[in-house]
Short mmCIF file of C-alpha atoms and ligand atoms in Angstrom, two decimals:
data_model
loop_
_atom_site.label_atom_id
_atom_site.label_comp_id
_atom_site.label_asym_id
_atom_site.label_seq_id
_atom_site.Cartn_x
_atom_site.Cartn_y
_atom_site.Cartn_z
CA MET A 299 -3.39 -33.21 -5.08
CA SER A 300 0.21 -32.30 -5.70
CA ASP A 301 1.94 -29.92 -3.27
CA THR A 302 3.17 -27.82 -6.15
CA HIS A 303 -0.44 -26.92 -6.89
CA THR A 304 -1.40 -25.71 -3.46
CA PHE A 305 0.19 -22.98 -1.42
CA PRO A 306 2.43 -23.69 1.58
CA PRO A 307 0.71 -24.58 4.88
CA GLY A 308 -0.22 -21.46 6.80
CA PHE A 309 -0.23 -19.25 3.69
CA LEU A 310 -2.63 -16.37 4.35
CA TRP A 311 -5.46 -15.29 2.08
CA GLY A 312 -6.39 -11.70 2.68
CA ALA A 313 -7.73 -8.51 1.24
CA ALA A 314 -6.66 -4.94 1.92
CA THR A 315 -8.12 -1.46 2.34
CA SER A 316 -7.07 1.84 3.87
CA ALA A 317 -8.80 4.21 6.27
CA TYR A 318 -9.44 7.29 4.15
CA GLN A 319 -10.47 5.18 1.16
CA ILE A 320 -13.32 3.36 2.88
CA GLU A 321 -14.26 4.68 6.30
CA GLY A 322 -16.20 7.89 5.66
CA SER A 323 -17.22 10.04 8.66
CA PRO A 324 -13.74 11.58 8.75
CA LEU A 325 -14.59 14.07 11.49
CA ALA A 326 -16.89 11.87 13.58
CA ASP A 327 -16.53 11.39 17.32
CA GLY A 328 -13.87 14.01 17.82
CA ALA A 329 -11.55 13.03 14.96
CA GLY A 330 -9.35 15.78 13.55
CA PRO A 331 -9.08 16.56 9.83
CA SER A 332 -6.34 14.90 7.80
CA ASN A 333 -4.32 16.28 4.91
CA TRP A 334 -6.50 14.19 2.57
CA HIS A 335 -9.68 15.62 4.05
CA ARG A 336 -8.51 19.13 3.30
CA PHE A 337 -6.93 18.32 -0.09
CA SER A 338 -9.96 16.49 -1.44
CA HIS A 339 -12.18 19.43 -0.50
CA LEU A 340 -10.09 21.84 -2.55
CA PRO A 341 -11.82 22.30 -5.91
CA GLY A 342 -10.07 20.58 -8.80
CA THR A 343 -7.79 18.27 -6.83
CA VAL A 344 -9.83 15.07 -7.19
CA ALA A 345 -11.83 13.82 -10.20
CA ASN A 346 -15.40 15.14 -10.03
CA ASP A 347 -14.45 16.98 -6.83
CA GLU A 348 -15.10 13.80 -4.84
CA HIS A 349 -13.87 13.21 -1.30
CA GLY A 350 -13.93 10.66 1.52
CA ASP A 351 -16.82 12.09 3.56
CA LEU A 352 -18.93 8.99 3.02
CA ALA A 353 -16.73 6.64 0.98
CA CYS A 354 -17.92 3.08 1.81
CA ASP A 355 -19.38 4.19 5.14
CA HIS A 356 -17.28 1.49 6.75
CA TYR A 357 -17.03 3.53 9.95
CA ARG A 358 -20.69 2.69 10.56
CA ARG A 359 -20.97 -0.58 8.65
CA TYR A 360 -17.80 -2.31 9.85
CA ALA A 361 -19.63 -5.18 11.58
CA ASP A 362 -21.51 -6.17 8.40
CA ASP A 363 -18.31 -5.72 6.44
CA VAL A 364 -16.52 -8.26 8.62
CA MET A 365 -19.35 -10.68 7.81
CA LEU A 366 -18.66 -10.13 4.10
CA MET A 367 -15.00 -10.96 4.72
CA GLN A 368 -16.15 -14.20 6.33
CA GLU A 369 -18.36 -14.93 3.36
CA ILE A 370 -15.33 -14.72 1.07
CA GLY A 371 -13.36 -16.90 3.49
CA LEU A 372 -10.55 -14.43 4.24
CA ASN A 373 -8.25 -15.38 7.06
CA ALA A 374 -6.43 -12.04 7.11
CA TYR A 375 -7.47 -8.43 6.62
CA ARG A 376 -5.08 -5.55 6.05
CA PHE A 377 -6.34 -2.07 6.91
CA SER A 378 -4.94 1.19 8.18
CA ILE A 379 -5.58 3.42 11.16
CA ALA A 380 -6.57 7.04 10.61
CA TRP A 381 -3.97 8.78 12.76
CA SER A 382 -6.21 11.83 13.29
CA ARG A 383 -9.04 9.72 14.72
CA ILE A 384 -6.76 8.70 17.56
CA PHE A 385 -4.79 11.96 17.82
CA PRO A 386 -6.99 14.69 16.31
CA LYS A 387 -4.06 17.09 16.12
CA GLY A 388 -1.46 14.42 15.46
CA ARG A 389 -0.06 14.60 19.01
CA GLY A 390 -1.45 15.12 22.49
CA PRO A 391 -4.17 13.20 24.33
CA ILE A 392 -5.81 10.11 22.82
CA ASN A 393 -9.33 10.56 21.44
CA LEU A 394 -10.94 7.55 23.10
CA LYS A 395 -13.96 7.49 20.82
CA GLY A 396 -11.72 7.21 17.76
CA LEU A 397 -9.75 4.44 19.40
CA ASP A 398 -12.98 2.68 20.30
CA PHE A 399 -13.91 2.31 16.63
CA TYR A 400 -10.75 0.33 15.92
CA ARG A 401 -11.12 -1.70 19.11
CA ARG A 402 -14.61 -2.78 18.05
CA LEU A 403 -13.41 -3.59 14.53
CA LEU A 404 -10.48 -5.59 15.92
CA ASP A 405 -12.78 -7.50 18.26
CA LYS A 406 -15.01 -8.45 15.35
CA LEU A 407 -12.04 -9.57 13.26
CA ASN A 408 -10.51 -11.61 16.05
CA GLU A 409 -13.85 -13.24 16.86
CA ALA A 410 -14.21 -14.14 13.18
CA GLY A 411 -10.73 -15.70 13.07
CA ILE A 412 -9.49 -13.07 10.61
CA ALA A 413 -5.95 -11.96 11.45
CA PRO A 414 -5.65 -8.16 11.47
CA TYR A 415 -2.65 -6.74 9.58
CA VAL A 416 -2.58 -3.14 10.74
CA THR A 417 -0.89 -0.39 8.75
CA LEU A 418 0.00 2.56 10.94
CA HIS A 419 0.06 5.11 8.15
CA HIS A 420 -1.53 4.90 4.72
CA TRP A 421 -1.13 8.54 3.57
CA ASP A 422 -3.74 10.40 5.69
CA LEU A 423 -1.54 12.61 7.85
CA PRO A 424 -3.23 14.72 10.56
CA LEU A 425 -3.71 18.18 9.08
CA ALA A 426 -2.12 19.80 12.14
CA LEU A 427 1.13 17.99 11.31
CA ASP A 428 0.87 18.75 7.61
CA GLU A 429 0.68 22.41 8.61
CA ARG A 430 3.94 22.03 10.49
CA GLY A 431 5.72 20.92 7.34
CA GLY A 432 4.55 17.31 7.25
CA TRP A 433 7.15 14.74 6.31
CA ALA A 434 9.61 17.37 5.14
CA ASN A 435 10.01 18.44 8.77
CA ARG A 436 12.73 16.39 10.47
CA ASP A 437 10.55 16.15 13.59
CA SER A 438 7.94 14.16 11.65
CA ALA A 439 9.94 11.00 12.36
CA TYR A 440 9.46 11.59 16.11
CA TRP A 441 5.76 12.43 15.70
CA PHE A 442 5.26 9.16 13.88
CA ALA A 443 7.27 7.12 16.37
CA ASP A 444 5.25 8.58 19.25
CA TYR A 445 1.98 7.78 17.52
CA ALA A 446 3.17 4.24 16.77
CA HIS A 447 4.37 3.74 20.32
CA ASN A 448 0.95 4.71 21.67
CA LEU A 449 -0.83 2.36 19.30
CA PHE A 450 1.40 -0.55 20.29
CA LYS A 451 0.40 0.11 23.89
CA VAL A 452 -3.34 0.44 23.36
CA MET A 453 -3.85 -2.12 20.58
CA GLY A 454 -1.04 -4.57 21.26
CA GLY A 455 -3.46 -7.01 22.88
CA GLN A 456 -5.56 -7.20 19.72
CA VAL A 457 -2.95 -6.92 16.95
CA ARG A 458 0.02 -9.19 16.24
CA GLN A 459 1.03 -8.00 12.77
CA TRP A 460 1.96 -4.38 12.14
CA THR A 461 3.30 -2.44 9.23
CA THR A 462 4.65 1.06 9.60
CA LEU A 463 4.13 2.85 6.27
CA ASN A 464 2.28 2.05 3.10
CA GLU A 465 4.15 2.91 -0.11
CA PRO A 466 6.36 5.80 1.02
CA TRP A 467 7.38 6.31 -2.62
CA VAL A 468 3.82 7.23 -3.58
CA MET A 469 3.53 9.67 -0.68
CA VAL A 470 6.73 11.37 -1.77
CA HIS A 471 6.41 11.21 -5.54
CA GLU A 472 2.76 12.18 -5.80
CA GLY A 473 2.83 14.57 -2.83
CA TYR A 474 6.16 16.34 -3.25
CA VAL A 475 7.09 15.94 -6.94
CA GLU A 476 3.90 15.59 -8.99
CA GLY A 477 1.70 17.52 -6.55
CA SER A 478 -1.27 15.28 -7.30
CA HIS A 479 -1.60 14.23 -3.64
CA PRO A 480 -1.20 16.38 -0.51
CA PRO A 481 0.76 18.44 0.25
CA GLY A 482 0.49 19.17 -3.48
CA LEU A 483 4.10 20.32 -3.93
CA SER A 484 6.65 20.17 -6.66
CA SER A 485 9.95 20.30 -4.80
CA LEU A 486 12.67 17.77 -5.32
CA GLU A 487 14.45 19.07 -2.26
CA GLN A 488 11.45 18.55 0.01
CA ALA A 489 10.87 15.16 -1.61
CA ARG A 490 14.34 14.14 -0.53
CA GLN A 491 13.77 15.29 3.04
CA ALA A 492 10.36 13.59 3.15
CA THR A 493 11.78 10.27 1.97
CA HIS A 494 14.49 10.36 4.57
CA ASN A 495 12.14 11.35 7.39
CA LEU A 496 9.62 8.68 6.44
CA LEU A 497 12.36 6.09 6.65
CA ARG A 498 13.64 7.50 9.94
CA GLY A 499 10.09 7.48 11.32
CA HIS A 500 9.61 3.91 10.15
CA ALA A 501 12.80 2.80 11.90
CA LEU A 502 12.03 4.66 15.13
CA ALA A 503 8.61 3.00 15.19
CA VAL A 504 10.22 -0.42 14.76
CA GLN A 505 12.58 0.39 17.62
CA ALA A 506 9.64 1.46 19.80
CA PHE A 507 7.89 -1.82 19.03
CA ARG A 508 10.94 -3.80 20.13
CA ALA A 509 11.60 -1.62 23.18
CA ASP A 510 8.05 -2.28 24.38
CA GLY A 511 8.63 -6.00 23.96
CA GLY A 512 5.80 -5.94 21.39
CA GLU A 513 4.49 -9.41 20.68
CA GLY A 514 4.13 -10.21 17.03
CA GLN A 515 5.90 -8.82 14.01
CA ILE A 516 6.50 -5.54 12.29
CA GLY A 517 7.39 -4.71 8.71
CA LEU A 518 7.28 -2.11 5.94
CA VAL A 519 5.14 -2.03 2.81
CA VAL A 520 6.57 -0.75 -0.47
CA ASN A 521 5.20 -0.64 -3.98
CA LEU A 522 7.42 -2.54 -6.39
CA GLU A 523 7.31 -1.80 -10.09
CA PRO A 524 9.95 -3.68 -12.06
CA LYS A 525 11.56 -1.52 -14.72
CA TYR A 526 12.47 -2.64 -18.20
CA ALA A 527 14.44 -0.58 -20.72
CA ALA A 528 12.67 0.29 -23.97
CA SER A 529 15.79 -0.66 -25.94
CA GLU A 530 19.38 -1.79 -25.62
CA SER A 531 20.63 1.78 -26.03
CA LYS A 532 22.88 3.14 -23.29
CA GLU A 533 20.49 6.06 -22.74
CA ASP A 534 17.43 3.83 -22.27
CA GLN A 535 19.38 1.46 -20.04
CA SER A 536 20.51 4.24 -17.75
CA ALA A 537 17.05 5.86 -17.71
CA MET A 538 15.69 2.47 -16.62
CA ALA A 539 18.34 2.14 -13.88
CA ARG A 540 17.61 5.67 -12.67
CA MET A 541 13.87 5.05 -12.39
CA HIS A 542 14.44 1.70 -10.71
CA ALA A 543 16.63 3.48 -8.15
CA TRP A 544 14.09 6.28 -7.67
CA MET A 545 11.01 4.14 -7.27
CA ASN A 546 12.16 0.79 -5.90
CA ARG A 547 15.69 0.88 -4.50
CA GLN A 548 15.35 4.31 -2.85
CA TYR A 549 13.26 2.67 -0.11
CA LEU A 550 14.60 -0.87 0.00
CA ASP A 551 18.35 -0.22 -0.19
CA PRO A 552 18.53 2.00 2.91
CA VAL A 553 16.29 -0.28 5.01
CA LEU A 554 17.89 -3.56 3.97
CA LEU A 555 21.41 -2.58 2.87
CA GLY A 556 22.07 0.65 4.77
CA HIS A 557 22.63 3.10 1.91
CA TYR A 558 20.77 5.06 -0.76
CA PRO A 559 21.27 4.15 -4.43
CA GLU A 560 24.06 6.09 -6.17
CA GLU A 561 21.79 6.83 -9.11
CA LEU A 562 19.87 9.36 -6.99
CA ALA A 563 22.75 11.77 -7.62
CA GLU A 564 21.75 11.83 -11.32
CA ILE A 565 18.32 13.12 -10.26
CA HIS A 566 19.21 15.48 -7.43
CA GLY A 567 22.61 16.66 -8.69
CA GLN A 568 24.15 19.08 -6.19
CA GLY A 569 20.87 19.04 -4.26
CA LEU A 570 21.47 15.57 -2.84
CA PRO A 571 22.11 16.15 0.86
CA ASP A 572 24.56 14.16 2.91
CA PHE A 573 22.56 12.64 5.71
CA PRO A 574 24.29 11.75 9.00
CA GLU A 575 25.71 8.22 9.12
CA ALA A 576 23.75 7.67 12.33
CA ASP A 577 20.50 8.15 10.39
CA LEU A 578 21.47 5.42 7.98
CA ARG A 579 22.33 3.07 10.80
CA LEU A 580 18.94 3.82 12.36
CA ILE A 581 17.06 3.22 9.09
CA GLN A 582 18.64 -0.22 8.83
CA GLU A 583 16.80 -1.35 11.98
CA PRO A 584 15.87 -4.98 11.18
CA ILE A 585 12.27 -5.71 10.23
CA ASP A 586 10.41 -9.00 10.47
CA PHE A 587 8.91 -8.99 6.99
CA LEU A 588 8.49 -6.92 3.90
CA GLY A 589 5.15 -6.23 2.22
CA ILE A 590 5.21 -5.87 -1.55
CA ASN A 591 2.42 -4.09 -3.44
CA TYR A 592 2.52 -5.12 -7.07
CA TYR A 593 0.30 -3.91 -9.88
CA SER A 594 2.37 -3.59 -13.05
CA ARG A 595 5.77 -3.01 -14.61
CA SER A 596 6.99 -0.06 -16.58
CA VAL A 597 9.04 0.11 -19.72
CA VAL A 598 11.32 3.14 -19.59
CA ARG A 599 12.84 5.24 -22.36
CA HIS A 600 15.29 8.11 -22.18
CA ASP A 601 13.59 11.48 -22.69
CA PRO A 602 15.81 14.58 -22.67
CA GLY A 603 12.75 16.81 -22.21
CA LEU A 604 11.59 15.27 -18.95
CA ALA A 605 13.70 16.80 -16.17
CA PRO A 606 14.67 15.80 -13.51
CA PHE A 607 14.33 12.12 -14.37
CA TYR A 608 15.03 12.34 -18.12
CA ALA A 609 12.89 9.26 -18.47
CA GLY A 610 9.43 8.54 -19.84
CA ARG A 611 7.09 5.62 -20.18
CA ALA A 612 7.14 3.52 -23.33
CA ARG A 613 3.54 2.33 -23.32
CA GLN A 614 3.21 -1.25 -24.55
CA ASP A 615 0.27 -0.73 -26.88
CA GLN A 616 0.09 -4.39 -27.86
CA ALA A 617 -0.49 -5.46 -24.25
CA ALA A 618 -3.71 -5.46 -22.21
CA HIS A 619 -4.11 -2.64 -19.69
CA THR A 620 -6.41 -2.03 -16.71
CA ALA A 621 -8.71 0.96 -16.28
CA MET A 622 -5.74 2.76 -14.68
CA ASP A 623 -3.91 2.25 -17.98
CA TRP A 624 -1.49 -0.05 -16.16
CA GLU A 625 -0.10 -2.87 -18.27
CA ILE A 626 -1.20 -6.33 -17.12
CA PHE A 627 2.11 -8.09 -16.60
CA PRO A 628 1.99 -11.00 -14.13
CA GLU A 629 5.56 -12.06 -14.96
CA GLY A 630 6.66 -8.86 -13.21
CA LEU A 631 5.27 -10.12 -9.92
CA LYS A 632 7.36 -13.27 -10.10
CA SER A 633 10.50 -11.49 -11.30
CA GLY A 634 10.01 -8.74 -8.71
CA LEU A 635 9.75 -11.23 -5.84
CA LEU A 636 12.80 -13.09 -7.09
CA TRP A 637 14.71 -9.83 -7.44
CA VAL A 638 13.92 -8.94 -3.81
CA LYS A 639 15.09 -12.38 -2.67
CA HIS A 640 18.34 -12.20 -4.61
CA ARG A 641 19.19 -8.61 -3.75
CA TYR A 642 18.08 -8.46 -0.13
CA GLY A 643 18.23 -12.03 1.15
CA GLU A 644 15.80 -14.32 2.87
CA ILE A 645 13.41 -11.83 4.46
CA PRO A 646 9.82 -13.20 4.70
CA LEU A 647 7.56 -11.52 2.15
CA TYR A 648 3.87 -10.83 1.77
CA ILE A 649 2.06 -9.56 -1.29
CA THR A 650 0.28 -6.83 0.64
CA GLU A 651 -1.61 -5.49 -2.41
CA ASN A 652 -2.37 -6.81 -5.85
CA GLY A 653 -5.42 -6.20 -7.99
CA ALA A 654 -6.88 -4.24 -10.84
CA ALA A 655 -9.43 -1.57 -11.66
CA PHE A 656 -11.84 -2.30 -14.49
CA ASP A 657 -15.01 -0.55 -15.63
CA ASP A 658 -17.37 -3.04 -14.01
CA ALA A 659 -21.02 -2.90 -14.90
CA ALA A 660 -23.57 -2.41 -12.13
CA PRO A 661 -24.99 -5.57 -10.52
CA VAL A 662 -27.66 -7.44 -12.46
CA HIS A 663 -29.86 -9.73 -10.37
CA GLY A 664 -27.31 -9.62 -7.58
CA ARG A 665 -24.39 -10.53 -9.79
CA VAL A 666 -21.38 -8.52 -11.01
CA SER A 667 -19.55 -10.18 -13.85
CA ASP A 668 -15.87 -9.11 -13.85
CA PRO A 669 -14.01 -11.67 -15.94
CA ASP A 670 -11.01 -9.38 -16.47
CA ARG A 671 -10.42 -9.14 -12.73
CA VAL A 672 -10.81 -12.91 -12.35
CA ALA A 673 -8.19 -13.40 -15.08
CA TYR A 674 -5.92 -10.82 -13.45
CA LEU A 675 -6.14 -12.51 -10.05
CA ARG A 676 -5.61 -15.94 -11.54
CA SER A 677 -2.52 -14.97 -13.52
CA HIS A 678 -0.95 -13.11 -10.61
CA LEU A 679 -1.63 -15.89 -8.12
CA LEU A 680 -0.04 -18.35 -10.54
CA ALA A 681 2.98 -16.04 -10.78
CA ALA A 682 3.15 -15.90 -6.97
CA ARG A 683 3.01 -19.70 -6.79
CA GLU A 684 5.85 -19.97 -9.30
CA ALA A 685 7.92 -17.57 -7.22
CA ILE A 686 7.34 -19.81 -4.18
CA ALA A 687 8.42 -22.83 -6.23
CA GLU A 688 11.65 -20.96 -6.98
CA GLY A 689 12.35 -20.42 -3.30
CA VAL A 690 10.66 -17.13 -2.41
CA ASN A 691 9.53 -17.16 1.22
CA LEU A 692 6.05 -15.80 0.55
CA LYS A 693 3.71 -15.88 3.53
CA GLY A 694 0.46 -14.49 2.22
CA TYR A 695 -1.50 -12.59 -0.42
CA PHE A 696 -3.80 -9.60 0.04
CA ALA A 697 -6.08 -8.66 -2.82
CA TRP A 698 -6.51 -4.95 -3.42
CA SER A 699 -9.15 -4.19 -2.61
CA LEU A 700 -11.89 -5.67 -0.52
CA PHE A 701 -14.26 -2.92 -1.75
CA ASP A 702 -14.57 -0.47 -4.57
CA ASN A 703 -13.41 2.70 -2.86
CA PHE A 704 -12.01 6.22 -3.02
CA GLU A 705 -9.09 5.92 -5.42
CA TRP A 706 -7.35 9.12 -4.30
CA ALA A 707 -7.07 11.72 -7.09
CA HIS A 708 -9.31 9.50 -9.27
CA GLY A 709 -12.15 9.74 -6.78
CA TYR A 710 -14.68 6.93 -7.17
CA SER A 711 -14.11 6.53 -10.89
CA LYS A 712 -11.84 3.48 -10.56
CA ARG A 713 -13.23 0.28 -9.14
CA PHE A 714 -10.66 -2.13 -7.67
CA GLY A 715 -12.97 -4.07 -5.37
CA LEU A 716 -13.81 -7.73 -4.97
CA ILE A 717 -17.04 -6.27 -3.62
CA HIS A 718 -19.06 -3.82 -5.68
CA VAL A 719 -20.25 -0.75 -3.77
CA ASP A 720 -23.24 1.24 -4.93
CA TYR A 721 -22.21 4.60 -3.49
CA ALA A 722 -25.75 6.01 -3.55
CA THR A 723 -27.30 3.20 -1.50
CA GLN A 724 -24.15 1.67 0.02
CA ALA A 725 -25.38 -1.74 -1.17
CA ARG A 726 -22.56 -4.27 -1.36
CA THR A 727 -22.48 -7.07 -3.96
CA LEU A 728 -19.84 -9.77 -4.15
CA LYS A 729 -18.39 -9.68 -7.66
CA ASP A 730 -17.56 -12.86 -9.54
CA SER A 731 -13.93 -12.20 -8.59
CA ALA A 732 -14.87 -12.47 -4.90
CA LEU A 733 -16.55 -15.82 -5.60
CA PHE A 734 -13.51 -16.94 -7.58
CA TYR A 735 -11.22 -15.87 -4.72
CA ARG A 736 -13.41 -17.82 -2.29
CA ARG A 737 -12.86 -20.98 -4.34
CA ILE A 738 -9.11 -20.32 -4.40
CA ILE A 739 -9.13 -19.93 -0.63
CA ASP A 740 -11.27 -23.05 -0.10
CA SER A 741 -8.90 -25.13 -2.20
CA HIS A 742 -5.77 -23.40 -0.79
CA GLY A 743 -4.83 -22.46 -4.34
CA ALA A 744 -5.48 -25.76 -6.08
CA GLU A 745 -8.42 -24.33 -8.03
CA LEU A 746 -5.90 -22.25 -9.99
CA TYR A 747 -4.84 -25.43 -11.75
CA TRP A 748 -8.25 -26.90 -12.40
O1 IFM B 1090 -5.62 2.52 -3.91
C1 IFM B 1090 -4.24 2.39 -3.89
C2 IFM B 1090 -3.76 2.12 -2.48
O2 IFM B 1090 -4.16 3.11 -1.59
C3 IFM B 1090 -2.24 2.05 -2.44
N1 IFM B 1090 -1.74 1.15 -3.44
C4 IFM B 1090 -2.25 1.25 -4.78
C5 IFM B 1090 -3.77 1.27 -4.77
C6 IFM B 1090 -4.32 1.39 -6.21
O3 IFM B 1090 -3.86 2.57 -6.79
#
């Protein structure tokens, strides 16, 4: 078989989840409430007023779930730690029972030969910290670094691969601009502070990892959504550049180049604060790898009515879309990876999330037919392979998600899983996409070309 049809030796095949989306039992064994626990219990915030109280019940079913990962053949699993299980109030003494859950999960993964990729923070902030201003409070960077430092100490023996934050842009945009996630605000000024503090917290955590002589590697995970202009017009072109700066470069430029994009001034105007130079030097603390979450692209048009971005989406009606109404655009994965390589240099990359929600039918005789997801995975894996052929240093791929789960403000209405979850019975069924992925893993990618 030709080398161009398999993936490089050592390439990892994983799947990803996050704590609040799958664990359930959010207050068990002394855990404190998170911002998401409170937010999802406020009427009208989440579709059908759903919440994460049970979710996939992974907190109790984790051992069986690791066996399902083995059945698919995963050799890596990306998941996040619920900060308020370990520190119920965000700071203070460790809650040993909460820690014990992750220790048991990590033992199972390590015994199964599945490398844990641990995300320190995937959006569920301890409520006690949210009530102190959350990420808009400059101290949040120190809270996060302290938490990270403690985890490195207590889990360092079981974990080699860490990421600090998952998709800071989503936390800021949905939480502080759109208000569709906690803290449910609409404040550009607080959004700016939150972005900066998230990046400071990320960098301080990386420094703590190095100071402790942490074995292994640490990186950051961002969502990347390539932007295309709806037309050649100057207005559409600059709307596209503005949105690219806001969503993609706002996080990558400071970490990898040491400055924020100039285009942010068009959005914030006079409200764009001057941050101390020392902060920017801190934020540029080197990382070992970058995780890219890719789902779609967006085509941007100028819209004078849509302050403060003056940009809207030009939906591509002729193209296929997922149940999230996201355009299926595998070329964007390849071009996005190449863009990262050309702009930021040779940093090792992972695709830390990629997948699609579709309206899957319930299992019939133990089978879930999800041909659209199979096609989505196939086309995106082919795009990833092409990016590798063009020199991208891609180390692994994590499908989003291992399970159908709590899709934030959409509740349980959007199914992204390789594994179908019947929420009433908690029965798990491997979808056809999981079986397809297993064949890809078995053949180290060659099956894509058969
Ligand atoms: O479910 C989310 C995940 O938590 C973060 N990345 C995008 C996924 C799909 O929306």
